[in-house]
């Protein structure tokens, strides 16, 4: 940072949502060296808003702390590298630093000091209303941004850390066992909302290109926007019994709410309850999946997919899937039939690089999930496409970098179209099983033994 030009400092401010300060910093010719030399009085002269002053000083302080910590860590690594030169070299050293930074963030995170009115609600152990939930999420987002040194792109593990901290401190917020998914989804939505003003920033575009986003490619939400446009364009083609009815109003509200960044999830639940009859009739009549999703786009959200499954079966599919993977993962990995499987080989290579208990558990559960078809002699391509293109028409998982905690990706595909992005293997497996039931899709023969095993445990038919 010391060698940054004035323009680089301005780009840095934009990335941290401090774009309002750019004109003043250009006028005063604040370079990287000058930025790090700023004291409280100088910041007060440069920046008018107290909130911006606090954020800027905190970022500078964090940079100095990180630099001093990194220097001491580098010294330790250099000392160790003299003894183990083959370990501390090139790519390994880079991953070592990245993992150290993640662990440091994890061990140091603590919930923010909420405002007085929020504290009162939480102290009374009352479930907050919609507006109070938004306030809590806003404070968590601002606090995470501070911990991430101004970054607006947390990874899945960091979302998990914050939501777990919230629910451990206030267990009553975990409503019906689905609180984790709800709060995590709301926190992600808040970060998306905050990122909107900087979507077209040059540095942001470079970061997107680095992780596979092509220049000129529209943001993912545009897909939903196109779907909504399709709905408005085809209102006249909807079934006759929907026209002029209250049902039509519910469906239009759901489509409009789906496009919002901050959603009223309680009202979404209510309206999905009201419209379930027409939705189930469309599915039983074999209406095209794209038509069902046009009218009920919230079925793309994992939480609503799980909720629909629970309305149909009175079973919590996500909770059951967690139990299945925790109980059976070690047994699956010990079977002879999976010993030489590429997934198991990949797992063993990655296990050597980590010592954290929760990371090892996550990797083993992921491997056990992906190895299920092999155990039952089924066709793995009908279950999950790992680091390759999806080819199956029936529900199937797309999995990328399954054992990389920071860059793994899970998605559910139906008819070769992405239905939902998922956080981890547990959510992915639950979504796969739920999709067959919710959309009434016949199970292909090539995967029926695996699904029979899972369904027998979900519905507690037997103990295989």
XYZ file of C-alpha atoms in Angstrom:
464
model
C 0.000 0.000 0.000
C 2.907 2.361 0.699
C 3.748 2.499 -3.015
C 0.175 3.148 -4.223
C -0.579 6.114 -6.438
C -3.440 8.526 -5.755
C -5.605 6.692 -8.311
C -4.964 3.330 -6.645
C -6.004 4.803 -3.297
C -9.220 6.084 -4.923
C -9.983 2.621 -6.333
C -9.355 1.156 -2.867
C -11.889 3.594 -1.381
C -14.515 2.613 -3.981
C -14.112 -1.085 -3.166
C -14.796 -0.319 0.489
C -17.961 1.627 -0.244
C -16.244 4.967 0.452
C -16.610 6.387 -3.053
C -17.868 9.730 -1.668
C -14.341 10.462 -0.436
C -12.655 10.081 -3.836
C -12.943 13.750 -5.039
C -11.418 15.090 -1.811
C -8.595 12.528 -1.825
C -7.774 13.435 -5.453
C -7.821 17.138 -4.607
C -5.448 16.642 -1.659
C -3.279 14.146 -3.636
C -3.440 11.431 -0.974
C -1.145 8.607 -2.095
C -0.673 5.260 -0.336
C 2.180 6.544 1.826
C 0.150 9.649 2.760
C -2.897 7.506 3.580
C -0.944 5.406 6.089
C 0.497 8.564 7.675
C -2.917 10.146 8.365
C -3.727 10.891 12.005
C -7.090 11.637 13.643
C -6.896 15.389 13.010
C -6.040 14.941 9.330
C -8.896 12.480 8.826
C -11.337 14.940 10.403
C -10.212 17.623 7.938
C -10.464 15.287 4.942
C -13.731 13.540 5.798
C -16.937 15.291 6.903
C -19.109 12.350 7.994
C -18.286 10.802 11.363
C -19.246 7.330 10.113
C -16.756 7.574 7.234
C -14.081 8.885 9.606
C -14.538 5.879 11.887
C -14.447 3.380 9.008
C -11.368 4.954 7.413
C -9.394 5.080 10.675
C -10.374 1.512 11.445
C -9.178 0.331 8.007
C -5.828 2.107 8.425
C -5.411 0.671 11.927
C -6.271 -2.827 10.730
C -3.746 -2.527 7.879
C -0.939 -1.631 10.318
C -1.930 -4.511 12.610
C -2.110 -6.953 9.719
C 1.240 -5.794 8.405
C 2.977 -6.262 11.754
C 1.316 -9.650 12.216
C 2.253 -10.723 8.686
C 5.863 -9.693 9.238
C 6.090 -11.851 12.362
C 4.390 -14.731 10.540
C 6.799 -14.350 7.596
C 9.733 -14.524 10.017
C 8.373 -17.782 11.478
C 7.807 -19.207 7.989
C 11.340 -18.291 6.904
C 12.745 -19.993 9.975
C 10.622 -23.075 9.300
C 11.415 -23.086 5.586
C 15.111 -23.536 6.384
C 14.203 -26.839 8.043
C 11.396 -27.859 5.607
C 12.158 -26.220 2.224
C 9.938 -28.631 0.293
C 6.850 -27.692 2.370
C 7.188 -23.900 2.455
C 7.531 -23.113 -1.233
C 5.492 -21.515 -4.015
C 1.803 -22.404 -3.949
C 2.010 -24.110 -0.532
C 3.247 -20.899 1.089
C 0.415 -18.906 -0.485
C -2.216 -21.333 0.800
C -0.552 -21.304 4.226
C -0.918 -17.517 4.486
C -4.539 -17.658 3.276
C -5.446 -20.328 5.815
C -3.697 -18.450 8.622
C -5.714 -15.306 7.807
C -9.006 -17.264 7.791
C -8.233 -18.938 11.131
C -7.217 -15.579 12.620
C -10.555 -14.066 11.531
C -12.457 -17.079 12.897
C -10.830 -17.028 16.317
C -11.210 -13.271 16.771
C -14.843 -12.783 15.700
C -17.349 -11.586 18.299
C -20.885 -10.276 17.828
C -21.222 -6.473 17.575
C -22.697 -4.292 20.314
C -26.300 -3.974 19.094
C -28.314 -0.730 19.620
C -30.340 -0.330 22.800
C -33.754 -1.180 21.295
C -32.367 -4.338 19.676
C -30.749 -5.338 22.980
C -34.093 -4.947 24.759
C -35.869 -7.264 22.307
C -33.087 -9.843 22.507
C -32.923 -9.621 26.305
C -36.648 -10.396 26.511
C -36.076 -13.390 24.216
C -38.756 -12.139 21.862
C -38.689 -13.138 18.201
C -38.005 -9.845 16.362
C -40.445 -8.560 13.768
C -39.488 -7.923 10.139
C -38.109 -4.399 10.661
C -36.074 -5.479 13.701
C -34.633 -8.413 11.756
C -33.461 -5.997 9.084
C -31.744 -3.855 11.732
C -29.933 -6.897 13.146
C -28.820 -7.970 9.678
C -27.600 -4.441 8.867
C -25.434 -4.368 11.992
C -24.041 -7.853 11.292
C -23.202 -6.857 7.700
C -21.460 -3.663 8.822
C -19.548 -5.589 11.491
C -18.447 -8.305 9.044
C -17.268 -5.642 6.602
C -15.137 -4.149 9.375
C -13.626 -7.547 10.209
C -12.986 -8.177 6.501
C -11.128 -4.855 6.218
C -13.799 -3.286 4.043
C -14.362 -6.258 1.733
C -17.958 -6.899 0.652
C -17.333 -10.508 -0.452
C -17.376 -12.903 2.544
C -16.989 -16.607 1.809
C -19.438 -19.294 2.913
C -17.373 -20.249 5.954
C -17.390 -16.663 7.228
C -21.169 -16.425 6.817
C -21.453 -19.654 8.830
C -19.227 -18.275 11.607
C -21.330 -15.131 12.054
C -24.729 -16.861 11.922
C -23.555 -19.581 14.322
C -22.328 -16.896 16.735
C -25.727 -15.174 16.546
C -27.733 -18.350 17.182
C -25.439 -19.529 19.974
C -25.839 -16.188 21.751
C -29.620 -16.066 21.105
C -30.928 -19.643 20.585
C -34.555 -18.477 20.408
C -33.793 -16.931 16.982
C -33.504 -20.457 15.541
C -37.202 -20.740 14.739
C -38.462 -24.254 13.905
C -34.897 -25.408 13.319
C -34.685 -23.367 10.088
C -33.217 -20.237 11.654
C -29.689 -20.846 10.395
C -30.754 -20.936 6.744
C -33.039 -17.907 7.142
C -30.459 -15.669 8.831
C -27.681 -16.723 6.466
C -29.866 -16.048 3.426
C -30.846 -12.625 4.799
C -27.200 -11.749 5.494
C -26.195 -12.735 1.963
C -29.028 -10.659 0.531
C -27.852 -7.655 2.548
C -24.319 -7.931 1.138
C -25.757 -8.134 -2.387
C -27.734 -4.972 -1.735
C -24.665 -3.107 -0.434
C -22.545 -4.295 -3.385
C -24.960 -2.925 -6.001
C -23.484 0.617 -6.224
C -20.008 -0.769 -7.010
C -20.999 -3.461 -9.520
C -19.506 -1.522 -12.427
C -16.326 -0.426 -10.654
C -13.220 -1.338 -12.663
C -11.515 -3.119 -9.761
C -14.663 -5.117 -9.022
C -14.883 -6.187 -12.663
C -11.255 -7.321 -12.569
C -11.974 -9.395 -9.465
C -15.007 -10.942 -11.168
C -12.918 -11.846 -14.228
C -10.370 -13.454 -11.924
C -13.042 -15.830 -10.612
C -14.617 -16.721 -13.967
C -16.988 -13.816 -14.674
C -16.690 -12.682 -18.300
C -16.790 -8.996 -19.163
C -20.156 -8.116 -20.600
C -21.818 -10.962 -18.711
C -24.888 -9.757 -16.829
C -25.210 -10.278 -13.096
C -26.967 -13.457 -12.000
C -30.081 -11.685 -10.827
C -30.754 -10.659 -14.429
C -31.832 -14.262 -15.034
C -34.567 -13.787 -12.441
C -35.430 -10.411 -13.965
C -35.880 -12.063 -17.357
C -38.131 -14.657 -15.754
C -40.227 -11.934 -14.191
C -40.487 -10.196 -17.558
C -41.705 -13.487 -19.001
C -44.381 -13.667 -16.309
C -45.646 -10.153 -17.056
C -45.592 -10.871 -20.778
C -47.626 -14.046 -20.392
C -50.244 -12.982 -17.864
C -52.893 -13.298 -20.559
C -51.795 -16.899 -21.177
C -52.259 -18.044 -17.576
C -54.915 -20.679 -16.845
C -58.462 -19.313 -16.975
C -59.231 -20.083 -13.337
C -56.424 -17.718 -12.207
C -57.679 -14.635 -14.061
C -59.241 -11.955 -11.909
C -58.848 -14.055 -8.772
C -57.122 -13.464 -5.444
C -54.747 -16.248 -6.456
C -53.467 -14.085 -9.303
C -52.666 -11.291 -6.832
C -50.693 -13.686 -4.611
C -48.663 -14.937 -7.575
C -47.881 -11.416 -8.769
C -46.832 -10.407 -5.251
C -44.492 -13.424 -5.020
C -42.858 -12.515 -8.333
C -42.369 -8.893 -7.279
C -40.997 -9.878 -3.872
C -38.584 -12.356 -5.461
C -36.871 -9.473 -7.255
C -36.201 -7.581 -4.015
C -32.905 -7.747 -2.171
C -34.521 -7.624 1.270
C -37.492 -9.979 1.306
C -40.362 -10.321 3.740
C -39.871 -14.022 4.381
C -42.797 -14.309 6.793
C -45.201 -12.998 4.143
C -43.552 -15.209 1.518
C -44.309 -18.242 3.714
C -47.937 -17.156 4.098
C -48.498 -16.657 0.377
C -46.759 -19.899 -0.537
C -49.168 -21.630 1.882
C -52.169 -19.980 0.222
C -51.042 -20.932 -3.295
C -49.968 -24.507 -2.591
C -53.180 -26.023 -3.993
C -52.834 -24.486 -7.453
C -49.103 -25.229 -7.423
C -49.604 -28.904 -6.599
C -52.309 -29.173 -9.263
C -49.958 -27.755 -11.903
C -47.249 -30.215 -10.866
C -49.623 -33.202 -10.828
C -50.903 -32.158 -14.280
C -47.277 -32.287 -15.526
C -47.043 -28.582 -16.330
C -43.591 -27.635 -17.720
C -41.097 -26.887 -14.977
C -40.240 -23.486 -16.472
C -43.919 -22.453 -16.231
C -44.100 -23.504 -12.585
C -40.953 -21.524 -11.767
C -42.252 -18.466 -13.616
C -45.275 -18.351 -11.334
C -43.502 -19.518 -8.156
C -39.859 -18.400 -8.394
C -39.287 -18.888 -4.662
C -39.058 -22.637 -5.324
C -35.555 -21.764 -6.502
C -34.643 -20.864 -2.899
C -33.377 -23.896 -0.925
C -35.307 -22.808 2.178
C -38.626 -22.737 0.283
C -37.818 -26.030 -1.459
C -37.264 -27.635 1.960
C -40.389 -25.977 3.331
C -42.503 -27.290 0.430
C -41.145 -30.772 1.125
C -42.115 -30.383 4.804
C -45.645 -29.252 3.884
C -46.022 -32.396 1.763
C -44.358 -34.949 4.060
C -44.209 -33.358 7.552
C -40.462 -34.118 7.532
C -37.544 -31.695 7.994
C -35.387 -32.831 5.072
C -32.395 -30.633 5.961
C -32.226 -31.806 9.567
C -32.585 -35.446 8.486
C -29.805 -35.083 5.908
C -27.423 -33.668 8.510
C -28.117 -36.704 10.716
C -27.610 -39.137 7.809
C -24.215 -37.742 6.799
C -22.991 -37.459 10.399
C -23.958 -41.079 11.179
C -22.939 -42.808 7.950
C -19.996 -40.827 6.541
C -17.270 -42.739 8.429
C -18.849 -46.104 7.495
C -19.100 -45.143 3.824
C -15.466 -44.020 3.644
C -14.271 -47.266 5.250
C -15.880 -49.502 2.598
C -13.567 -51.397 0.260
C -15.642 -50.518 -2.816
C -14.730 -46.793 -2.515
C -11.041 -47.241 -1.726
C -9.747 -46.540 -5.248
C -12.503 -44.151 -6.270
C -11.160 -40.780 -7.585
C -13.307 -38.921 -5.045
C -11.766 -40.851 -2.154
C -8.257 -40.375 -3.545
C -8.903 -36.623 -3.847
C -10.205 -36.607 -0.256
C -7.120 -38.347 1.156
C -4.810 -35.875 -0.598
C -6.695 -32.906 0.831
C -6.961 -34.337 4.352
C -3.160 -34.177 4.622
C -3.244 -30.404 4.166
C -5.560 -29.645 7.106
C -5.656 -30.295 10.836
C -8.774 -28.359 11.926
C -11.428 -30.783 13.164
C -14.381 -28.960 11.598
C -12.652 -28.772 8.192
C -11.825 -32.492 8.257
C -15.423 -33.326 9.207
C -16.738 -31.131 6.368
C -14.459 -32.878 3.838
C -15.439 -36.361 4.971
C -19.154 -35.589 4.827
C -18.723 -34.147 1.322
C -16.871 -37.249 0.141
C -19.436 -39.583 1.717
C -22.227 -37.703 -0.047
C -20.542 -37.933 -3.459
C -19.618 -41.611 -2.990
C -23.164 -42.808 -2.235
C -23.921 -43.982 -5.821
C -20.653 -45.959 -5.892
C -21.601 -47.758 -2.673
C -24.907 -48.920 -4.191
C -23.553 -49.602 -7.678
C -25.572 -46.752 -9.232
C -24.716 -44.354 -12.058
C -22.799 -41.435 -10.464
C -23.501 -39.152 -13.433
C -27.215 -39.202 -12.495
C -26.316 -38.049 -8.978
C -23.551 -35.433 -9.247
C -21.284 -33.908 -11.894
C -17.972 -33.230 -10.119
C -15.834 -30.626 -11.910
C -17.589 -31.373 -15.184
C -20.653 -30.402 -17.211
C -24.117 -31.576 -16.132
C -25.608 -34.020 -18.645
C -28.591 -35.563 -16.820
C -32.109 -34.204 -17.337
C -33.396 -35.397 -13.951
C -32.358 -33.575 -10.724
C -28.574 -33.727 -10.363
C -25.906 -31.838 -8.432
C -23.135 -29.782 -9.994
C -20.074 -29.742 -7.714
C -16.884 -27.725 -8.223
C -13.757 -27.943 -6.035
C -15.563 -30.133 -3.462
C -12.714 -30.184 -0.917
C -11.683 -26.542 -1.078
C -13.428 -24.855 1.853
C -13.099 -21.362 0.356
C -13.953 -22.026 -3.303
C -16.247 -25.078 -3.350
C -19.529 -24.637 -5.232
C -22.719 -26.700 -5.151
C -25.749 -26.221 -7.389
C -28.930 -28.172 -8.143
C -29.792 -28.684 -11.825
C -33.068 -29.886 -13.344
C -33.478 -30.324 -17.106
C -29.866 -29.094 -17.447
C -30.856 -25.696 -16.017
C -29.562 -24.384 -12.688
C -32.374 -24.315 -10.149
C -30.530 -23.189 -7.004
C -27.086 -22.498 -5.630
C -26.316 -24.331 -2.388
C -23.930 -23.704 0.485
C -22.501 -27.156 1.195
C -22.880 -30.900 0.593
C -25.563 -31.282 3.292
C -27.797 -28.664 1.739
C -27.047 -30.069 -1.725
C -28.047 -33.633 -0.806
C -31.218 -32.400 0.934
C -32.146 -30.293 -2.117
C -31.613 -33.241 -4.475
C -33.944 -35.538 -2.507
C -36.499 -32.747 -2.025
C -36.557 -31.879 -5.744
C -37.749 -35.357 -6.767
C -40.700 -35.095 -4.351
C -41.590 -31.418 -4.727
C -41.628 -31.527 -8.544
C -42.994 -35.101 -8.668
C -40.152 -36.349 -10.882
C -39.829 -40.144 -11.332
C -36.555 -41.535 -10.068
C -34.360 -42.899 -12.906
C -33.453 -46.569 -12.603
C -29.755 -45.792 -12.633
C -29.953 -44.020 -9.265
C -32.965 -45.624 -7.533
C -30.971 -47.699 -4.984
C -29.194 -44.590 -3.679
C -32.424 -42.593 -3.402
C -34.243 -45.517 -1.791
C -31.528 -45.633 0.861
C -31.826 -41.897 1.559
C -35.634 -41.868 1.566
C -35.816 -44.845 3.909
C -33.777 -42.848 6.436
C -35.618 -39.559 5.875
C -39.029 -41.195 6.310
C -37.717 -43.534 9.044
C -38.972 -46.617 7.209
C -36.065 -48.754 8.305
C -32.442 -48.679 9.470
C -30.302 -49.901 6.547
